[in-house]
mmCIF file of C-alpha atoms and ligand atoms in Angstrom:
data_model
loop_
_atom_site.group_PDB
_atom_site.id
_atom_site.type_symbol
_atom_site.label_atom_id
_atom_site.label_comp_id
_atom_site.label_asym_id
_atom_site.label_seq_id
_atom_site.Cartn_x
_atom_site.Cartn_y
_atom_site.Cartn_z
ATOM 1 C CA MET A 1 0.000 0.000 0.000
ATOM 2 C CA SER A 2 1.281 3.465 -0.827
ATOM 3 C CA ASP A 3 1.123 6.396 1.584
ATOM 4 C CA ALA A 4 -0.023 8.744 -1.160
ATOM 5 C CA PRO A 5 -3.267 10.458 -0.100
ATOM 6 C CA ARG A 6 -6.260 9.204 -2.043
ATOM 7 C CA ILE A 7 -8.063 12.144 -3.615
ATOM 8 C CA VAL A 8 -11.348 11.685 -5.430
ATOM 9 C CA VAL A 9 -11.371 14.299 -8.178
ATOM 10 C CA LEU A 10 -14.700 15.546 -9.520
ATOM 11 C CA PRO A 11 -13.978 17.920 -12.415
ATOM 12 C CA GLY A 12 -17.703 18.410 -13.153
ATOM 13 C CA ASP A 13 -18.925 20.649 -15.965
ATOM 14 C CA GLY A 14 -17.977 23.808 -17.875
ATOM 15 C CA ILE A 15 -14.532 25.058 -16.873
ATOM 16 C CA GLY A 16 -14.357 22.439 -14.098
ATOM 17 C CA PRO A 17 -12.156 19.958 -16.028
ATOM 18 C CA GLU A 18 -9.655 22.695 -17.025
ATOM 19 C CA ILE A 19 -9.138 24.158 -13.574
ATOM 20 C CA VAL A 20 -9.010 20.753 -11.948
ATOM 21 C CA ALA A 21 -6.375 19.514 -14.427
ATOM 22 C CA ALA A 22 -4.267 22.592 -13.606
ATOM 23 C CA THR A 23 -4.688 21.877 -9.891
ATOM 24 C CA ARG A 24 -3.545 18.277 -10.309
ATOM 25 C CA ARG A 25 -0.339 19.656 -11.884
ATOM 26 C CA LEU A 26 0.083 21.957 -8.905
ATOM 27 C CA LEU A 27 -0.470 19.217 -6.326
ATOM 28 C CA GLU A 28 1.931 16.861 -8.067
ATOM 29 C CA THR A 29 4.780 19.248 -7.252
ATOM 30 C CA PHE A 30 4.227 18.356 -3.577
ATOM 31 C CA GLY A 31 4.754 14.622 -3.983
ATOM 32 C CA SER A 32 2.537 11.786 -5.031
ATOM 33 C CA PHE A 33 -1.213 11.681 -4.809
ATOM 34 C CA GLU A 34 -3.513 8.892 -5.869
ATOM 35 C CA PHE A 35 -6.134 10.681 -7.980
ATOM 36 C CA ASP A 36 -9.405 8.906 -8.704
ATOM 37 C CA GLU A 37 -11.374 10.918 -11.263
ATOM 38 C CA ARG A 38 -15.173 10.527 -11.292
ATOM 39 C CA LEU A 39 -18.300 12.096 -12.800
ATOM 40 C CA LEU A 40 -20.523 14.549 -10.907
ATOM 41 C CA GLY A 41 -23.218 16.964 -12.077
ATOM 42 C CA GLY A 42 -24.309 17.433 -15.685
ATOM 43 C CA CYS A 43 -21.718 15.034 -17.097
ATOM 44 C CA SER A 44 -23.018 12.338 -14.758
ATOM 45 C CA ILE A 45 -26.615 13.061 -15.809
ATOM 46 C CA ASP A 46 -25.583 12.567 -19.451
ATOM 47 C CA GLU A 47 -23.830 9.297 -18.665
ATOM 48 C CA HIS A 48 -26.001 7.774 -15.919
ATOM 49 C CA GLY A 49 -29.207 9.841 -15.748
ATOM 50 C CA THR A 50 -28.371 11.076 -12.246
ATOM 51 C CA ALA A 51 -26.054 13.827 -10.990
ATOM 52 C CA LEU A 52 -24.459 11.590 -8.348
ATOM 53 C CA THR A 53 -24.274 7.807 -8.504
ATOM 54 C CA ASP A 54 -24.059 5.644 -5.370
ATOM 55 C CA GLU A 55 -20.706 4.415 -6.598
ATOM 56 C CA VAL A 56 -19.229 7.932 -6.730
ATOM 57 C CA LEU A 57 -20.638 8.771 -3.291
ATOM 58 C CA GLU A 58 -19.037 5.593 -1.893
ATOM 59 C CA ALA A 59 -15.686 6.472 -3.488
ATOM 60 C CA CYS A 60 -15.860 9.960 -1.941
ATOM 61 C CA ARG A 61 -16.650 8.574 1.502
ATOM 62 C CA ALA A 62 -13.675 6.231 1.286
ATOM 63 C CA ALA A 63 -11.203 8.913 0.096
ATOM 64 C CA ASP A 64 -8.841 11.061 2.143
ATOM 65 C CA ALA A 65 -10.293 14.182 0.513
ATOM 66 C CA VAL A 66 -12.448 15.225 -2.428
ATOM 67 C CA LEU A 67 -11.501 17.961 -4.898
ATOM 68 C CA LEU A 68 -14.343 19.397 -6.971
ATOM 69 C CA GLY A 69 -14.310 21.761 -9.978
ATOM 70 C CA ALA A 70 -17.837 23.058 -10.650
ATOM 71 C CA VAL A 71 -21.167 21.646 -11.758
ATOM 72 C CA GLY A 72 -24.033 22.864 -13.933
ATOM 73 C CA GLY A 73 -24.710 24.653 -17.170
ATOM 74 C CA PRO A 74 -27.555 25.787 -19.424
ATOM 75 C CA LYS A 75 -27.767 22.339 -21.016
ATOM 76 C CA TRP A 76 -29.260 20.949 -17.802
ATOM 77 C CA ASP A 77 -31.316 23.973 -16.660
ATOM 78 C CA THR A 78 -34.899 22.913 -16.073
ATOM 79 C CA THR A 79 -37.919 23.803 -13.963
ATOM 80 C CA ASP A 80 -39.364 20.313 -14.350
ATOM 81 C CA PRO A 81 -39.361 18.969 -10.772
ATOM 82 C CA ALA A 82 -38.956 15.410 -12.061
ATOM 83 C CA ALA A 83 -35.871 16.071 -14.236
ATOM 84 C CA PRO A 84 -32.400 15.550 -12.738
ATOM 85 C CA ARG A 85 -30.375 18.706 -12.001
ATOM 86 C CA PRO A 86 -26.577 18.989 -11.633
ATOM 87 C CA GLU A 87 -26.939 20.783 -8.268
ATOM 88 C CA GLN A 88 -28.538 17.646 -6.836
ATOM 89 C CA GLY A 89 -25.112 16.047 -7.147
ATOM 90 C CA LEU A 90 -23.585 18.682 -4.921
ATOM 91 C CA LEU A 91 -26.393 18.562 -2.358
ATOM 92 C CA GLY A 92 -26.296 14.756 -2.375
ATOM 93 C CA LEU A 93 -22.572 14.796 -1.681
ATOM 94 C CA ARG A 94 -22.955 17.291 1.160
ATOM 95 C CA LYS A 95 -25.657 15.209 2.816
ATOM 96 C CA GLY A 96 -24.146 11.823 1.964
ATOM 97 C CA MET A 97 -20.690 12.774 3.259
ATOM 98 C CA GLY A 98 -22.110 14.581 6.322
ATOM 99 C CA LEU A 99 -20.401 17.853 5.360
ATOM 100 C CA TYR A 100 -22.171 20.157 7.774
ATOM 101 C CA ALA A 101 -19.605 22.967 7.912
ATOM 102 C CA ASN A 102 -18.801 25.129 4.913
ATOM 103 C CA LEU A 103 -15.845 27.482 5.345
ATOM 104 C CA ARG A 104 -15.484 30.363 2.904
ATOM 105 C CA PRO A 105 -12.580 32.678 3.661
ATOM 106 C CA VAL A 106 -12.746 36.135 2.085
ATOM 107 C CA ARG A 107 -9.445 37.915 1.936
ATOM 108 C CA PRO A 108 -8.804 40.135 -1.066
ATOM 109 C CA SER A 109 -5.379 39.494 -2.505
ATOM 110 C CA PRO A 110 -3.389 42.732 -1.910
ATOM 111 C CA ALA A 111 -2.741 43.126 -5.652
ATOM 112 C CA LEU A 112 -6.482 42.969 -6.411
ATOM 113 C CA VAL A 113 -7.856 45.455 -3.881
ATOM 114 C CA GLY A 114 -8.477 47.866 -6.778
ATOM 115 C CA ALA A 115 -10.910 45.367 -8.357
ATOM 116 C CA SER A 116 -13.351 45.646 -5.443
ATOM 117 C CA PRO A 117 -16.620 47.477 -6.127
ATOM 118 C CA LEU A 118 -16.025 49.174 -2.756
ATOM 119 C CA ARG A 119 -13.700 52.111 -2.278
ATOM 120 C CA GLU A 120 -10.238 50.990 -1.333
ATOM 121 C CA GLU A 121 -10.383 52.480 2.176
ATOM 122 C CA ARG A 122 -13.524 50.443 2.917
ATOM 123 C CA ILE A 123 -12.220 47.101 1.665
ATOM 124 C CA ALA A 124 -8.670 47.498 2.984
ATOM 125 C CA GLY A 125 -7.950 45.099 5.825
ATOM 126 C CA THR A 126 -10.912 42.828 5.083
ATOM 127 C CA ASP A 127 -10.162 39.275 6.166
ATOM 128 C CA LEU A 128 -13.239 37.337 7.156
ATOM 129 C CA LEU A 129 -14.518 33.786 7.214
ATOM 130 C CA VAL A 130 -18.083 32.730 6.525
ATOM 131 C CA VAL A 131 -18.974 29.522 8.369
ATOM 132 C CA ARG A 132 -22.164 28.273 6.767
ATOM 133 C CA GLU A 133 -24.279 25.386 8.092
ATOM 134 C CA LEU A 134 -24.523 23.076 5.086
ATOM 135 C CA THR A 135 -26.742 20.053 5.706
ATOM 136 C CA GLY A 136 -29.835 21.477 7.407
ATOM 137 C CA GLY A 137 -32.438 24.193 7.153
ATOM 138 C CA ILE A 138 -34.651 24.901 4.186
ATOM 139 C CA TYR A 139 -32.294 23.130 1.759
ATOM 140 C CA PHE A 140 -33.124 19.759 3.242
ATOM 141 C CA GLY A 141 -36.530 20.226 4.911
ATOM 142 C CA ASP A 142 -39.784 18.838 3.608
ATOM 143 C CA SER A 143 -40.839 20.458 0.349
ATOM 144 C CA GLY A 144 -43.543 19.900 -2.183
ATOM 145 C CA ARG A 145 -46.028 21.220 -4.648
ATOM 146 C CA ASP A 146 -49.777 20.776 -4.643
ATOM 147 C CA GLY A 147 -51.343 22.489 -7.631
ATOM 148 C CA ASP A 148 -50.914 26.238 -7.145
ATOM 149 C CA ARG A 149 -49.389 25.825 -3.708
ATOM 150 C CA ALA A 150 -45.764 24.983 -2.862
ATOM 151 C CA HIS A 151 -43.783 24.773 0.356
ATOM 152 C CA ASP A 152 -40.205 24.462 1.643
ATOM 153 C CA THR A 153 -39.687 23.836 5.328
ATOM 154 C CA CYS A 154 -36.874 25.162 7.495
ATOM 155 C CA GLU A 155 -36.025 22.956 10.443
ATOM 156 C CA TYR A 156 -33.039 22.912 12.809
ATOM 157 C CA THR A 157 -32.184 20.879 15.875
ATOM 158 C CA ALA A 158 -30.135 22.176 18.802
ATOM 159 C CA ALA A 159 -27.487 19.529 18.043
ATOM 160 C CA GLU A 160 -27.067 20.790 14.467
ATOM 161 C CA ILE A 161 -26.699 24.356 15.688
ATOM 162 C CA GLU A 162 -24.321 23.468 18.469
ATOM 163 C CA ARG A 163 -21.818 21.645 16.241
ATOM 164 C CA ILE A 164 -21.636 24.460 13.673
ATOM 165 C CA ALA A 165 -21.319 27.040 16.467
ATOM 166 C CA ARG A 166 -18.351 25.085 17.837
ATOM 167 C CA THR A 167 -16.789 24.984 14.360
ATOM 168 C CA ALA A 168 -17.083 28.783 14.201
ATOM 169 C CA PHE A 169 -15.665 29.451 17.679
ATOM 170 C CA GLU A 170 -12.750 27.102 17.045
ATOM 171 C CA ALA A 171 -12.034 28.669 13.659
ATOM 172 C CA ALA A 172 -12.025 32.130 15.273
ATOM 173 C CA ARG A 173 -9.502 30.928 17.847
ATOM 174 C CA ARG A 174 -7.238 29.434 15.164
ATOM 175 C CA ARG A 175 -7.363 32.613 13.082
ATOM 176 C CA ALA A 176 -6.412 34.712 16.124
ATOM 177 C CA GLU A 177 -3.235 32.662 16.582
ATOM 178 C CA SER A 178 -1.874 34.076 13.337
ATOM 179 C CA SER A 179 -3.573 37.506 13.243
ATOM 180 C CA GLY A 180 -3.028 38.470 16.887
ATOM 181 C CA ARG A 181 -6.499 40.067 16.879
ATOM 182 C CA ARG A 182 -9.094 39.287 19.553
ATOM 183 C CA PRO A 183 -11.225 36.565 17.948
ATOM 184 C CA ARG A 184 -14.826 37.486 17.215
ATOM 185 C CA VAL A 185 -17.815 35.448 16.066
ATOM 186 C CA THR A 186 -20.845 37.176 14.574
ATOM 187 C CA SER A 187 -23.875 34.906 14.542
ATOM 188 C CA VAL A 188 -26.437 35.844 11.897
ATOM 189 C CA ASP A 189 -30.125 34.945 12.120
ATOM 190 C CA LYS A 190 -33.644 36.319 11.715
ATOM 191 C CA ALA A 191 -34.684 35.907 15.348
ATOM 192 C CA ASN A 192 -37.235 38.723 15.136
ATOM 193 C CA VAL A 193 -39.328 36.564 12.784
ATOM 194 C CA LEU A 194 -38.261 32.909 12.647
ATOM 195 C CA GLU A 195 -38.550 30.264 15.376
ATOM 196 C CA THR A 196 -35.542 28.354 13.976
ATOM 197 C CA SER A 197 -33.562 31.581 14.361
ATOM 198 C CA ARG A 198 -34.646 31.992 17.992
ATOM 199 C CA LEU A 199 -33.416 28.458 18.687
ATOM 200 C CA TRP A 200 -30.228 29.303 16.758
ATOM 201 C CA ARG A 201 -29.543 32.376 18.866
ATOM 202 C CA GLU A 202 -30.285 30.523 22.109
ATOM 203 C CA VAL A 203 -27.987 27.587 21.304
ATOM 204 C CA VAL A 204 -25.098 29.771 20.063
ATOM 205 C CA GLY A 205 -25.385 31.755 23.304
ATOM 206 C CA ARG A 206 -25.350 28.549 25.330
ATOM 207 C CA VAL A 207 -22.137 27.316 23.653
ATOM 208 C CA ALA A 208 -20.348 30.680 23.909
ATOM 209 C CA PRO A 209 -19.156 30.410 27.561
ATOM 210 C CA ASP A 210 -16.941 27.464 26.496
ATOM 211 C CA TYR A 211 -15.053 30.005 24.374
ATOM 212 C CA ASP A 212 -14.876 33.036 26.659
ATOM 213 C CA ASP A 213 -11.758 34.283 24.862
ATOM 214 C CA VAL A 214 -13.913 34.781 21.751
ATOM 215 C CA ALA A 215 -16.205 37.825 21.502
ATOM 216 C CA LEU A 216 -19.725 37.015 20.293
ATOM 217 C CA ASP A 217 -22.354 39.229 18.771
ATOM 218 C CA HIS A 218 -25.632 38.564 17.005
ATOM 219 C CA LEU A 219 -26.900 40.329 13.889
ATOM 220 C CA LEU A 220 -30.180 40.023 12.028
ATOM 221 C CA VAL A 221 -29.538 38.840 8.484
ATOM 222 C CA ASP A 222 -30.834 41.974 6.734
ATOM 223 C CA ASN A 223 -28.641 44.128 8.943
ATOM 224 C CA ALA A 224 -25.675 41.802 8.361
ATOM 225 C CA ALA A 225 -26.103 42.172 4.585
ATOM 226 C CA MET A 226 -25.871 45.925 5.035
ATOM 227 C CA GLN A 227 -22.928 45.927 7.461
ATOM 228 C CA LEU A 228 -20.951 43.654 5.148
ATOM 229 C CA VAL A 229 -20.919 46.382 2.539
ATOM 230 C CA SER A 230 -20.414 49.306 4.893
ATOM 231 C CA ARG A 231 -17.724 47.920 7.230
ATOM 232 C CA PRO A 232 -16.422 44.570 5.918
ATOM 233 C CA ALA A 233 -13.063 44.904 7.648
ATOM 234 C CA ASP A 234 -14.735 44.750 11.096
ATOM 235 C CA PHE A 235 -15.891 41.148 10.622
ATOM 236 C CA ASP A 236 -13.895 38.127 11.697
ATOM 237 C CA VAL A 237 -15.959 34.898 11.668
ATOM 238 C CA ILE A 238 -19.607 34.940 10.563
ATOM 239 C CA VAL A 239 -21.658 31.863 11.451
ATOM 240 C CA THR A 240 -25.083 31.331 9.974
ATOM 241 C CA GLU A 241 -27.649 28.831 8.733
ATOM 242 C CA ASN A 242 -27.682 27.279 5.270
ATOM 243 C CA LEU A 243 -29.767 29.699 3.172
ATOM 244 C CA PHE A 244 -28.497 32.889 4.835
ATOM 245 C CA GLY A 245 -24.971 31.541 4.395
ATOM 246 C CA ASP A 246 -25.534 30.911 0.707
ATOM 247 C CA ILE A 247 -26.579 34.523 0.196
ATOM 248 C CA LEU A 248 -24.070 36.206 2.510
ATOM 249 C CA SER A 249 -21.151 34.199 1.158
ATOM 250 C CA ASP A 250 -21.848 35.400 -2.396
ATOM 251 C CA GLU A 251 -22.152 38.950 -1.103
ATOM 252 C CA SER A 252 -18.865 38.610 0.799
ATOM 253 C CA ALA A 253 -17.195 37.079 -2.237
ATOM 254 C CA MET A 254 -18.201 39.995 -4.426
ATOM 255 C CA LEU A 255 -16.720 42.451 -1.924
ATOM 256 C CA THR A 256 -13.332 41.442 -3.212
ATOM 257 C CA GLY A 257 -14.318 42.060 -6.838
ATOM 258 C CA SER A 258 -12.771 38.772 -7.744
ATOM 259 C CA LEU A 259 -15.178 35.901 -7.255
ATOM 260 C CA GLY A 260 -12.748 33.878 -9.365
ATOM 261 C CA MET A 261 -10.301 33.887 -6.458
ATOM 262 C CA LEU A 262 -12.289 32.386 -3.617
ATOM 263 C CA PRO A 263 -11.863 28.853 -2.279
ATOM 264 C CA SER A 264 -14.039 26.823 0.056
ATOM 265 C CA ALA A 265 -13.895 23.784 2.290
ATOM 266 C CA SER A 266 -16.827 21.649 3.382
ATOM 267 C CA LEU A 267 -16.071 19.570 6.429
ATOM 268 C CA GLY A 268 -17.816 16.866 8.418
ATOM 269 C CA ALA A 269 -16.976 14.979 11.566
ATOM 270 C CA ASP A 270 -13.354 14.781 12.715
ATOM 271 C CA GLY A 271 -11.390 12.406 10.539
ATOM 272 C CA ALA A 272 -14.021 12.190 7.793
ATOM 273 C CA PRO A 273 -12.977 13.343 4.306
ATOM 274 C CA GLY A 274 -13.742 16.958 3.380
ATOM 275 C CA LEU A 275 -14.775 18.442 0.042
ATOM 276 C CA PHE A 276 -12.786 21.310 -1.432
ATOM 277 C CA GLU A 277 -14.024 23.481 -4.291
ATOM 278 C CA PRO A 278 -13.853 27.003 -5.697
ATOM 279 C CA VAL A 279 -16.807 29.270 -4.852
ATOM 280 C CA HIS A 280 -17.332 30.322 -8.488
ATOM 281 C CA GLY A 281 -19.490 28.352 -10.888
ATOM 282 C CA SER A 282 -18.865 26.360 -14.060
ATOM 283 C CA ALA A 283 -18.708 29.433 -16.383
ATOM 284 C CA PRO A 284 -19.989 27.540 -19.440
ATOM 285 C CA ASP A 285 -19.522 30.641 -21.644
ATOM 286 C CA ILE A 286 -15.736 30.401 -21.418
ATOM 287 C CA ALA A 287 -15.365 26.610 -21.122
ATOM 288 C CA GLY A 288 -12.817 25.017 -23.421
ATOM 289 C CA LYS A 289 -11.126 28.297 -24.325
ATOM 290 C CA GLY A 290 -8.106 27.867 -22.069
ATOM 291 C CA ILE A 291 -8.748 31.139 -20.245
ATOM 292 C CA ALA A 292 -10.390 29.944 -17.015
ATOM 293 C CA ASN A 293 -8.896 31.281 -13.801
ATOM 294 C CA PRO A 294 -7.461 28.301 -11.869
ATOM 295 C CA LEU A 295 -6.520 30.305 -8.752
ATOM 296 C CA ALA A 296 -9.639 29.638 -6.646
ATOM 297 C CA THR A 297 -9.122 25.919 -7.230
ATOM 298 C CA PHE A 298 -5.434 26.239 -6.308
ATOM 299 C CA LEU A 299 -6.503 27.980 -3.094
ATOM 300 C CA SER A 300 -9.086 25.222 -2.525
ATOM 301 C CA ALA A 301 -6.270 22.686 -2.892
ATOM 302 C CA ALA A 302 -4.410 24.717 -0.258
ATOM 303 C CA MET A 303 -7.442 24.379 2.036
ATOM 304 C CA MET A 304 -7.423 20.653 1.302
ATOM 305 C CA LEU A 305 -3.774 20.403 2.331
ATOM 306 C CA ARG A 306 -4.435 22.416 5.501
ATOM 307 C CA HIS A 307 -7.825 21.094 6.675
ATOM 308 C CA GLY A 308 -7.965 17.712 4.989
ATOM 309 C CA LEU A 309 -4.422 16.367 4.911
ATOM 310 C CA GLU A 310 -2.706 18.226 7.764
ATOM 311 C CA ARG A 311 -0.036 19.699 5.519
ATOM 312 C CA PRO A 312 -0.308 23.386 6.521
ATOM 313 C CA ASP A 313 3.166 24.408 5.328
ATOM 314 C CA GLU A 314 2.412 23.411 1.757
ATOM 315 C CA ALA A 315 -0.935 25.201 2.000
ATOM 316 C CA SER A 316 0.790 28.450 2.991
ATOM 317 C CA ARG A 317 3.302 28.038 0.182
ATOM 318 C CA ILE A 318 0.515 27.856 -2.396
ATOM 319 C CA GLU A 319 -1.169 30.960 -0.932
ATOM 320 C CA THR A 320 2.078 32.910 -0.972
ATOM 321 C CA ALA A 321 2.850 31.839 -4.547
ATOM 322 C CA VAL A 322 -0.620 32.935 -5.740
ATOM 323 C CA ASP A 323 -0.189 36.366 -4.115
ATOM 324 C CA ALA A 324 3.279 36.719 -5.658
ATOM 325 C CA VAL A 325 2.067 35.933 -9.174
ATOM 326 C CA LEU A 326 -0.710 38.512 -8.840
ATOM 327 C CA GLU A 327 1.749 41.076 -7.493
ATOM 328 C CA GLY A 328 3.815 40.373 -10.590
ATOM 329 C CA GLY A 329 0.901 41.551 -12.743
ATOM 330 C CA MET A 330 -0.450 38.320 -14.232
ATOM 331 C CA ARG A 331 -4.210 38.291 -14.727
ATOM 332 C CA THR A 332 -6.614 35.825 -16.293
ATOM 333 C CA PRO A 333 -9.273 37.747 -18.282
ATOM 334 C CA ASP A 334 -11.845 37.656 -15.437
ATOM 335 C CA LEU A 335 -9.387 39.507 -13.182
ATOM 336 C CA ALA A 336 -8.035 41.769 -15.877
ATOM 337 C CA ALA A 337 -11.463 43.084 -16.836
ATOM 338 C CA GLY A 338 -11.838 45.137 -13.693
ATOM 339 C CA THR A 339 -8.330 46.477 -13.321
ATOM 340 C CA LEU A 340 -6.561 46.749 -16.682
ATOM 341 C CA ALA A 341 -7.947 50.213 -17.235
ATOM 342 C CA THR A 342 -5.964 51.570 -14.276
ATOM 343 C CA PRO A 343 -3.207 53.844 -15.520
ATOM 344 C CA PRO A 344 0.303 52.490 -14.943
ATOM 345 C CA MET A 345 1.755 53.514 -11.606
ATOM 346 C CA PRO A 346 5.412 53.716 -10.623
ATOM 347 C CA ASP A 347 6.669 50.561 -8.870
ATOM 348 C CA VAL A 348 3.573 48.573 -9.844
ATOM 349 C CA PRO A 349 4.265 45.987 -12.569
ATOM 350 C CA ALA A 350 2.148 46.295 -15.708
ATOM 351 C CA GLU A 351 -0.693 43.804 -15.917
ATOM 352 C CA VAL A 352 -0.379 40.968 -18.402
ATOM 353 C CA GLU A 353 -3.403 38.987 -19.542
ATOM 354 C CA VAL A 354 -2.743 35.247 -19.570
ATOM 355 C CA GLY A 355 -4.619 31.949 -19.938
ATOM 356 C CA THR A 356 -4.984 28.971 -17.612
ATOM 357 C CA ALA A 357 -1.733 27.263 -18.660
ATOM 358 C CA GLU A 358 0.451 30.364 -18.311
ATOM 359 C CA MET A 359 -1.098 31.211 -14.947
ATOM 360 C CA THR A 360 -0.419 27.671 -13.788
ATOM 361 C CA ASP A 361 3.180 27.804 -15.043
ATOM 362 C CA ALA A 362 3.668 31.089 -13.197
ATOM 363 C CA VAL A 363 2.388 29.693 -9.888
ATOM 364 C CA LEU A 364 4.573 26.593 -10.294
ATOM 365 C CA ALA A 365 7.561 28.838 -10.969
ATOM 366 C CA ALA A 366 6.766 30.992 -7.900
ATOM 367 C CA LEU A 367 6.601 27.808 -5.794
ATOM 368 C CA ALA A 368 10.040 26.817 -6.983
ATOM 369 C CA ASP A 369 11.543 30.209 -5.995
HETATM 370 C C1 IPM B 401 -23.200 27.241 -3.306
HETATM 371 C C2 IPM B 401 -24.153 27.094 -4.461
HETATM 372 C C3 IPM B 401 -25.064 25.914 -4.177
HETATM 373 C C4 IPM B 401 -25.856 26.220 -2.924
HETATM 374 C C5 IPM B 401 -26.008 25.533 -5.325
HETATM 375 C C6 IPM B 401 -25.234 25.262 -6.611
HETATM 376 C C7 IPM B 401 -26.893 24.376 -4.980
HETATM 377 O O1 IPM B 401 -24.850 28.274 -4.672
HETATM 378 O O2 IPM B 401 -22.424 26.309 -3.051
HETATM 379 O O3 IPM B 401 -23.231 28.294 -2.650
HETATM 380 O O4 IPM B 401 -26.904 26.891 -2.982
HETATM 381 O O5 IPM B 401 -25.424 25.815 -1.850
HETATM 382 MG MG1 MG B 402 -24.242 29.875 -3.452
#
């Protein structure tokens, strides 16, 4: 038996296969990995009529970690409730692997601060983490349609809330070790309206005394959406339920102006394999053109090394290399669009537009430095 970590690779649809292939090249510079490539999403629907087969789910459960590209595309868009949808593959994996904690760090790369839709003085210093509950709430509650009436049910148990609250408090503690800041958790709910939110707030408050070094505050979700735009740099860890987390994590991602840069990790119980994927989608409009931005997947591989394989030094090396390449001026078209118009400034290297392969070569070269 080899010691090489077993990674199930799910390239998915659209640009997924391109960015995942680039990431395999990156990982291979850190030694050997046993990659097991499988179908998920639209490509699996085409082949098997379902977005996630039992066989693929079993392979994922038995792996050391799972690396995912992206799923979906117009080919499989449908409102027919009976037709299979690529997203069902993702939701099936989350539930089937017990991945209840989704971590989405938002830290604009210093070289890209100018791409933010916010003024530089607002976005400067932003470094936050969205901890989203991923296997409960309205995503997985009872739903149905009866003629002109439809329903989706939001349900949470205290146990589900407690474990995600602990994930958030522990993440805040870990982040403080490197930042030196007092750790803070902001719990987001809609306790003025929803019973599940009142239970949420109560349980988070009950867990908090176990982490008395971590400051805790509560925000209503509408207020949180507003504060994220007006004072993003004041947030540390945000913990929230599934649907609110879906919305707030996209909002947080856009703060940086570079959705193409953001990684994520979905984690389950201690020791169980995690799932690592970029936050952006499958970008079918640019698939196959060799211009997809592989950086969010590289950073997801870094999260895999850190959270999934306990190889934090290699994770930091990838993050540093990505920052260095951006500082050097390299931009895939999605990043260039927002910033190329900036007039050249002294001491700032000119921006160069590159494709997936050149960007990958540049990160590999920066790693070798
Ligand atoms: C995400 C996505 C998914 C979600 C979709 C594709 C089902 O938006 O990972 O945030 O809503 O969770
Ligand atoms: Mg989303």
